[in-house]
XYZ file of C-alpha atoms in Angstrom:
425
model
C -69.474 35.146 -200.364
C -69.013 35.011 -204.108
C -66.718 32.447 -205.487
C -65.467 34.442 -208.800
C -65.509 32.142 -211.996
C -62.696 33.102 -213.484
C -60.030 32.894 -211.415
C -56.583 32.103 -213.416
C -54.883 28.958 -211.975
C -51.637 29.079 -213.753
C -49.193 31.269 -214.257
C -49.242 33.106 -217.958
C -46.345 30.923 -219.265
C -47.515 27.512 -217.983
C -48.280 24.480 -219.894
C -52.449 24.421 -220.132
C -53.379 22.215 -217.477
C -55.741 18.636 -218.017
C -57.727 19.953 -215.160
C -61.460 18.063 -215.226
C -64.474 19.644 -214.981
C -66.588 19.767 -212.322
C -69.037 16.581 -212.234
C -72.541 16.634 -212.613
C -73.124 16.242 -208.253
C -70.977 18.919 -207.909
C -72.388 21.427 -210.337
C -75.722 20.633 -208.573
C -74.375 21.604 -205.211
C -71.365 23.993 -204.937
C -72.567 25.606 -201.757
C -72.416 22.184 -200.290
C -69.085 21.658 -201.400
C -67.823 25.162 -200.270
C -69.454 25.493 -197.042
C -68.160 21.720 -196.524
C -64.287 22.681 -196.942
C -65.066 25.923 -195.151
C -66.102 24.853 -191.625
C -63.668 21.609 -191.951
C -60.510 24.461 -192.649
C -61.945 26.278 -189.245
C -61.141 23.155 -187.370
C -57.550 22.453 -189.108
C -55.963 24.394 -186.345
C -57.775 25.052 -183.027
C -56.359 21.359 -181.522
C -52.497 23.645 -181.979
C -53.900 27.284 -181.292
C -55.716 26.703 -178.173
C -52.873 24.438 -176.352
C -50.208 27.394 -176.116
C -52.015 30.292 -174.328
C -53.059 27.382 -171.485
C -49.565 25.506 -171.594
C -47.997 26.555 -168.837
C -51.486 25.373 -166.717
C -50.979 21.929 -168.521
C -47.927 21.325 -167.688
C -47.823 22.226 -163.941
C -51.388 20.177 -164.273
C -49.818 16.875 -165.583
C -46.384 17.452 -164.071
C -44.676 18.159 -167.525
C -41.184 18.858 -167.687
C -40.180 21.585 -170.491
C -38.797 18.976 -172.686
C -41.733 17.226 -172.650
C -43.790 20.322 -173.002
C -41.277 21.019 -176.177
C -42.338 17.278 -177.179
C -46.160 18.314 -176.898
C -45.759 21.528 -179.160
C -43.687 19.046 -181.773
C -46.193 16.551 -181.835
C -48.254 18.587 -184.528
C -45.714 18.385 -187.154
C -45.548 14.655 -186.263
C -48.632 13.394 -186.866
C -49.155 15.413 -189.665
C -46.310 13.735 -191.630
C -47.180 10.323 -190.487
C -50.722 10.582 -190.949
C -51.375 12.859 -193.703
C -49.101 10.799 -196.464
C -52.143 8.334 -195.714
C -54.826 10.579 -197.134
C -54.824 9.293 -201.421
C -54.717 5.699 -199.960
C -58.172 6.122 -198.390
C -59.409 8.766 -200.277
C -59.035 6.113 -202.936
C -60.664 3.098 -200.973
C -63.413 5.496 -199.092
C -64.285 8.393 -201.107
C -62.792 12.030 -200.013
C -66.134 13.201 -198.377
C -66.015 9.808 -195.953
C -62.531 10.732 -194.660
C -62.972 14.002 -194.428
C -65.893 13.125 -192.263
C -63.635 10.273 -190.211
C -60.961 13.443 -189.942
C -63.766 15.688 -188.388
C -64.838 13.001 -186.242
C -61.261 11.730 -184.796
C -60.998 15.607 -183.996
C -64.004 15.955 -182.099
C -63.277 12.649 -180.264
C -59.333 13.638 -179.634
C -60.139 16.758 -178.110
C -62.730 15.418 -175.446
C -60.704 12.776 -174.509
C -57.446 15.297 -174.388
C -59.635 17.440 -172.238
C -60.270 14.672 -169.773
C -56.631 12.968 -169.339
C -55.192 12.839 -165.906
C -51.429 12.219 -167.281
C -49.150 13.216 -169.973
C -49.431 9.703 -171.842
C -53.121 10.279 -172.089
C -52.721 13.517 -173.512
C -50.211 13.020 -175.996
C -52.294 9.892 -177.289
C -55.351 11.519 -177.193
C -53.870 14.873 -178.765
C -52.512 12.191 -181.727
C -56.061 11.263 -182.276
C -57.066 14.791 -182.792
C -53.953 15.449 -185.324
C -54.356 12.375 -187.600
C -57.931 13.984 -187.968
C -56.053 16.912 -188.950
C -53.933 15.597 -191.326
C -55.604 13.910 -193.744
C -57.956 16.215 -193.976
C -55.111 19.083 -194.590
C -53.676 16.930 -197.663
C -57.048 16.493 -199.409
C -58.320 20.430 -198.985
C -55.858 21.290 -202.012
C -57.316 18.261 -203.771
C -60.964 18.885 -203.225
C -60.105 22.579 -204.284
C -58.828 21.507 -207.552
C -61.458 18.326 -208.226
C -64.517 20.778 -207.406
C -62.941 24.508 -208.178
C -60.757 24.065 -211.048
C -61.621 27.305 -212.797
C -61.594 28.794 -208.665
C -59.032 27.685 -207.318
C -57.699 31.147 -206.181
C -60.818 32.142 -204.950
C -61.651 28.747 -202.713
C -58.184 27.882 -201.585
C -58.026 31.830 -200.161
C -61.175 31.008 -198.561
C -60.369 27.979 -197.022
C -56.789 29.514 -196.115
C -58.603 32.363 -194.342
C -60.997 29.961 -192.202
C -58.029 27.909 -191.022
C -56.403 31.292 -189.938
C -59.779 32.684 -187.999
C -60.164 28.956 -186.420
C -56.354 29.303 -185.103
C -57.119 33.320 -183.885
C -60.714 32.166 -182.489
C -58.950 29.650 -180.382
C -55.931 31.348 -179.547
C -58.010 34.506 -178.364
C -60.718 33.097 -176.818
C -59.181 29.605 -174.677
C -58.077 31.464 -171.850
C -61.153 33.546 -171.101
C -63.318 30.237 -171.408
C -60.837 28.921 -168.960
C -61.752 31.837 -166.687
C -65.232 31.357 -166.805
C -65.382 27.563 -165.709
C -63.451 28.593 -162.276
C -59.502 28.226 -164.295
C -60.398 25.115 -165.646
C -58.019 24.157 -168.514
C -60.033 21.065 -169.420
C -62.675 23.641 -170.178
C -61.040 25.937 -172.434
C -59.584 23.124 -174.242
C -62.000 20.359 -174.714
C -64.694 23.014 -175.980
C -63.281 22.921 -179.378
C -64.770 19.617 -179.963
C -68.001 21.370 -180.599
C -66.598 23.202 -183.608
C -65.692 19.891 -185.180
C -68.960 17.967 -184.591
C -71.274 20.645 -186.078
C -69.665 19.971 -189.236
C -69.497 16.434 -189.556
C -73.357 16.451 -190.288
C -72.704 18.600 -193.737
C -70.305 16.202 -194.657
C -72.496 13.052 -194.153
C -74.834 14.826 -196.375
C -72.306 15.674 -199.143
C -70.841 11.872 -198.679
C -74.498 10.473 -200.008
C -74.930 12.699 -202.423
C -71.811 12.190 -204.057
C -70.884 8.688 -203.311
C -72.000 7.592 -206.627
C -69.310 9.814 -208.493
C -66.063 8.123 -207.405
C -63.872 6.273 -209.818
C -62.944 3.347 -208.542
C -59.576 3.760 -210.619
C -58.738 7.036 -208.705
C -60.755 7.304 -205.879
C -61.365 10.686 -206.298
C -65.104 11.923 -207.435
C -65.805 11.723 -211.344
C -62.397 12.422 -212.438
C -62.747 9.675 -215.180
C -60.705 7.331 -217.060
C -58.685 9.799 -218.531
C -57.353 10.575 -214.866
C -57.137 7.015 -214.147
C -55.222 6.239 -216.850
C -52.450 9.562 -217.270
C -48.840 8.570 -216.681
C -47.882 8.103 -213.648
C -44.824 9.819 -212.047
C -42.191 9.607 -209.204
C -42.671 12.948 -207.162
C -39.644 12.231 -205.280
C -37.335 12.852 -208.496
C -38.591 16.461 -209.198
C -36.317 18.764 -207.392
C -39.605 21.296 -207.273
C -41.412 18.547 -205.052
C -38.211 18.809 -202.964
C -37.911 22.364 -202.741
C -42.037 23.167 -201.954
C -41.510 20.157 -199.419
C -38.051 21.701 -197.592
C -40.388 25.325 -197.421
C -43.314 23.576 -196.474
C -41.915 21.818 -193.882
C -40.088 25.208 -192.736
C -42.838 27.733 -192.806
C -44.655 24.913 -190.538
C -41.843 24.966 -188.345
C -42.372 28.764 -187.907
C -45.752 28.573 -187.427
C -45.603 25.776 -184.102
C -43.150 27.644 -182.905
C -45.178 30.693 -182.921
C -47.972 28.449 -181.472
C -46.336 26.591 -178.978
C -43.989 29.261 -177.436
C -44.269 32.822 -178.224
C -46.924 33.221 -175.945
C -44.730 31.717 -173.834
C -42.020 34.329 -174.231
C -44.496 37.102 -174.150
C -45.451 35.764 -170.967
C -41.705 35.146 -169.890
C -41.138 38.896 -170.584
C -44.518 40.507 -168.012
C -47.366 39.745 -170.011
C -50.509 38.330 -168.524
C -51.771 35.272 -170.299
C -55.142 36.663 -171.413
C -52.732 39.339 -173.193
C -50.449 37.013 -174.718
C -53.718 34.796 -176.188
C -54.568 37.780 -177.912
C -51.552 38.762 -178.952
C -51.301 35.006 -180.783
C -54.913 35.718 -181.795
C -53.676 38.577 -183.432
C -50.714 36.955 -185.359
C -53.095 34.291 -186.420
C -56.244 36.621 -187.490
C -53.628 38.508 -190.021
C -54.190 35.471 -192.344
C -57.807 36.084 -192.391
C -57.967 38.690 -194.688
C -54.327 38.150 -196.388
C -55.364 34.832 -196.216
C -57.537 35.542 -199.113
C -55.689 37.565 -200.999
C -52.412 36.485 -201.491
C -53.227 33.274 -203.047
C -54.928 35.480 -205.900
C -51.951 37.552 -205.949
C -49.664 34.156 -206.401
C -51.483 33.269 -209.175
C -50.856 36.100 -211.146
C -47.074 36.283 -210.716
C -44.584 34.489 -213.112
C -42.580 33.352 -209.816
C -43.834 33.252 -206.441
C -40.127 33.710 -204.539
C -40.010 37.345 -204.491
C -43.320 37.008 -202.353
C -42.145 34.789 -200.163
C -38.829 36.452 -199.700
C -40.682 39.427 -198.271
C -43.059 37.517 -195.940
C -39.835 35.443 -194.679
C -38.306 39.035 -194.078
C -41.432 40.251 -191.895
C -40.686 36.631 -189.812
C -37.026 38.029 -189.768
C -37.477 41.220 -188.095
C -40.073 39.803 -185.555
C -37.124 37.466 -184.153
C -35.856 40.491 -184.039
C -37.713 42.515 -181.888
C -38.537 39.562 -179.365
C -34.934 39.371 -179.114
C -34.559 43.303 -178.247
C -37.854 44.549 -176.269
C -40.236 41.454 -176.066
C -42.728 42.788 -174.166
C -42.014 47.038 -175.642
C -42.943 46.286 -178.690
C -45.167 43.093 -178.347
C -48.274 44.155 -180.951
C -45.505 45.141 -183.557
C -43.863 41.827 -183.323
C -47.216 40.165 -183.575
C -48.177 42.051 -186.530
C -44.474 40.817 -188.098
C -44.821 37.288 -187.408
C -48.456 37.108 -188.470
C -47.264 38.507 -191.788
C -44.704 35.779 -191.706
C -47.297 32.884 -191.441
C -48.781 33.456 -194.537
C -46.679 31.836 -196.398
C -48.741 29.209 -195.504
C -51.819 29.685 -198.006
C -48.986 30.868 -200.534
C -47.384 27.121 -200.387
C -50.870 25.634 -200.658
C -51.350 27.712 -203.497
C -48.264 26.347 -204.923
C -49.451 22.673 -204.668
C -52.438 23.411 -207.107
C -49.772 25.106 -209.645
C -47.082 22.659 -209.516
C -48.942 19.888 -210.882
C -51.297 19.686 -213.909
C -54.006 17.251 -212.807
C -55.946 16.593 -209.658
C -54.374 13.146 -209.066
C -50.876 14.590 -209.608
C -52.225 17.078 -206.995
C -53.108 14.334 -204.606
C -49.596 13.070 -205.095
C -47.926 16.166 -204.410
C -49.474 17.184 -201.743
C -49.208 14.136 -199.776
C -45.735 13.913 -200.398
C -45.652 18.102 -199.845
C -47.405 17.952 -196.978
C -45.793 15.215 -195.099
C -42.627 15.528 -195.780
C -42.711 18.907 -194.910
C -44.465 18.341 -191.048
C -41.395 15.878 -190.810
C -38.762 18.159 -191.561
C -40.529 20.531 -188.830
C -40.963 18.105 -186.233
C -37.578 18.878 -184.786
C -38.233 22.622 -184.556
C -40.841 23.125 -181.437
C -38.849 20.433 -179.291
C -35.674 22.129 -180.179
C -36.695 25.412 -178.600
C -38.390 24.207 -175.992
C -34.629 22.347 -175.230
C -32.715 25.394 -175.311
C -35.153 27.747 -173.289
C -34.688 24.762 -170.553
C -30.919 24.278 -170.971
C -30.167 28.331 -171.433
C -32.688 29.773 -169.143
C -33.991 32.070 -171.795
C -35.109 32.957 -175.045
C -31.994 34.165 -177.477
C -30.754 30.951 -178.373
C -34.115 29.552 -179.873
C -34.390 32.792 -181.033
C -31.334 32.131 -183.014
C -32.373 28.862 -184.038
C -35.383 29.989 -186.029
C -34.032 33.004 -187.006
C -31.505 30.480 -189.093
C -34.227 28.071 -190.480
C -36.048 31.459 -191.815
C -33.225 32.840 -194.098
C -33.332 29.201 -195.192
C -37.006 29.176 -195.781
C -36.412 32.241 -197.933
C -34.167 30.637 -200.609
C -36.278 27.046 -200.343
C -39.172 29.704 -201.268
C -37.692 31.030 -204.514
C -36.873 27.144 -205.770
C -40.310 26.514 -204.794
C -41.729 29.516 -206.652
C -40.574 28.574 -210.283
C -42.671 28.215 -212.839
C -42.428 24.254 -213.382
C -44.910 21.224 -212.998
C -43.444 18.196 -211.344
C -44.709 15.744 -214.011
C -41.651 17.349 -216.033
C -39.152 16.081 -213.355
C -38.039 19.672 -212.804
């Protein structure tokens, strides 16, 4: 893969931006770097992916009821709010490439343990594990992108974007028929995800070493000097940009683990077999590979990102739609429809790199982004789960995200402005 050099981070009319350059360690190794952020974004999302097309075996397994079940599919969102706004605080004390390495190892360890529990406590606790793995390392991949890639930032963070969509189709497509080969053993299919995680823990150990020596201690972050450590700080919370890329954040995640969590469910609901409705998620999910990588280069060129996101929300729109009319008729249309619609995730990442100026106002945002976001979408996956139990079917939750979409659509063109949060905007 070529990583162009001259990818535009900022929109035409935008402020130049104090980015750094590269340090010296990283100039030396930029493969290192890049192959480092790529295998960590393929494990960002298997822990989710994998769970859905095998839920309904979990939950006669442990004895879950569907509220709980709607519990397990929210606890995602969760932990990524609680545990990601933790990411700058030891990114700062360890060094990014040590908790990034802690993150891959907490997700290797999570998902064996999840594999083994013989109760519902045990799972949740040892699917948290997993998650808070997750989440700090999904707060510092903008961060590294912008520290390392400043001039690629386009480039890397549609890279990274499409390996956390191919991690999330790999699982999704492939859990069930690895549960079929060791004799319909869910364990199995999930707990062999931990091997994905553990190969690349060793990269990172080696990229930890070689670049321990270019953290500043007054940022934490590597060689961003005492310019960095010194620039003005801000309060994210009083930029009405942070507020709006958090509320679409937190809505286009709420999408997303409800795709994850339950539309498998409904295809399966409406006469699907399971191994059909894991591909049919492994479809949805694989559209982000390839758009994945392009329409974070496309972002970048446009004066306002809304109009982009207005049309993916629409795609998510008409999906509802058609699980609502003929779920299992058209099932690979509606797939193709919401997979378009989760790509306004690698948009909104894109948007954290442009709505701040430096890499530590990055850090800032993102945290803040990123967390607050998962929060707002906790309530989303238990909600559904609620009213498929309470009504008996699908149309009401149906309705429900149907709703938070045409919300996400006007949180998206807020979002989309051309503004920097250190201007309070």
């Amino acid at each position: 893969m070529e990583l162009a050099k001259n990818d535009r981070t900022l929109p035409a009319s935008s402020p130049v931006r104090a980015a750094p350059s590269p340090t010296a360690a990283a100039r030396r190794a930029p493969w290192l770097l890049a192959v480092g952020l790529m295998l960590t974004a393929f494990n960002l999302r298997p822990a989710v992916s994998s769970l859905s097309p095998v839920l309904a075996e979990v939950r006669d397994g442990l004895g879950m009821s569907g509220t709980v079940a709607g519990m397990v599919t929210a606890v995602p969102s969760l932990c990524f709010a609680a545990f990601g706004v933790t990411a700058p605080r030891l990114a700062r004390r360890f060094g990014p490439a040590a908790v990034v390495t802690g993150g891959l190892c907490a997700i290797a360890a999570g998902l064996v343990l999840r594999s083994l529990a013989g109760e519902t406590a045990l799972f949740l606790t040892a699917s948290t594990l997993a998650l808070a793995g997750i989440a700090v390392n999904n707060v510092l991949m903008p961060v590294l992108t912008k520290r390392y890639f400043p001039d690629r930032v386009g480039t890397v963070t549609g890279l990274y974007s499409t390996m956390i969509a191919a991690g999330t189709a790999v699982a999704a497509a492939l859990t069930v028929p690895v549960t079929r080969a060791a004799g319909d053993s869910w364990r199995v299919g999930l707990g062999v995800w931990a091997v994905a995680a553990a190969v690349a823990v060793p990269l990172w150990v080696i990229a930890e070493r070689r670049h321990r020596a270019t953290a500043d201690p007054g940022t934490g972050l590597p060689g961003q000097g005492p310019a960095a450590a010194t620039a003005p700080a801000y309060r994210v919370t009083r930029s009405r940009t942070a507020w709006s890329l958090a509320g679409f954040f937190g809505l286009q995640a709420t999408a997303a683990y409800v795709t994850m969590g339950w539309v498998p469910q409904m295809f399966r609901d409406a006469g699907i077999p399971a191994s059909t409705a894991g591909l049919l998620l492994a479809l949805i999910m694989a559209i982000g590979a390839p758009l994945g990588f392009v329409l974070p280069r496309v972002a970048l060129r446009m004066r306002s990102q809304g109009p982009l996101l207005a049309v993916l929300g629409t795609c998510g729109l008409a999906g509802y739609a058609g699980l609502w009319i003929a779920p299992a008729g058209g099932a690979w249309a509606w797939a193709v429809l919401l997979g378009l619609a989760n790509t306004s995730f690698p948009v909104a990442l894109t948007l954290i790199g442009l709505r701040s100026r430096t890499t530590a106002g990055v850090a800032r945002l993102s945290a803040f982004a990123q967390s607050t976001g998962y929060l707002i979408s906790v309530p989303g996956p238990l909600l559904v789960g609620t009213l498929n139990e309470a009504t008996g079917g699908w149309h009401a939750p149906l309705l429900l995200v149907a709703a938070l979409m045409a919300v996400q659509i006007v949180l998206g063109f807020a979002a989309g402005r051309d503004r920097c949060v250190e201007d309070g905007a």
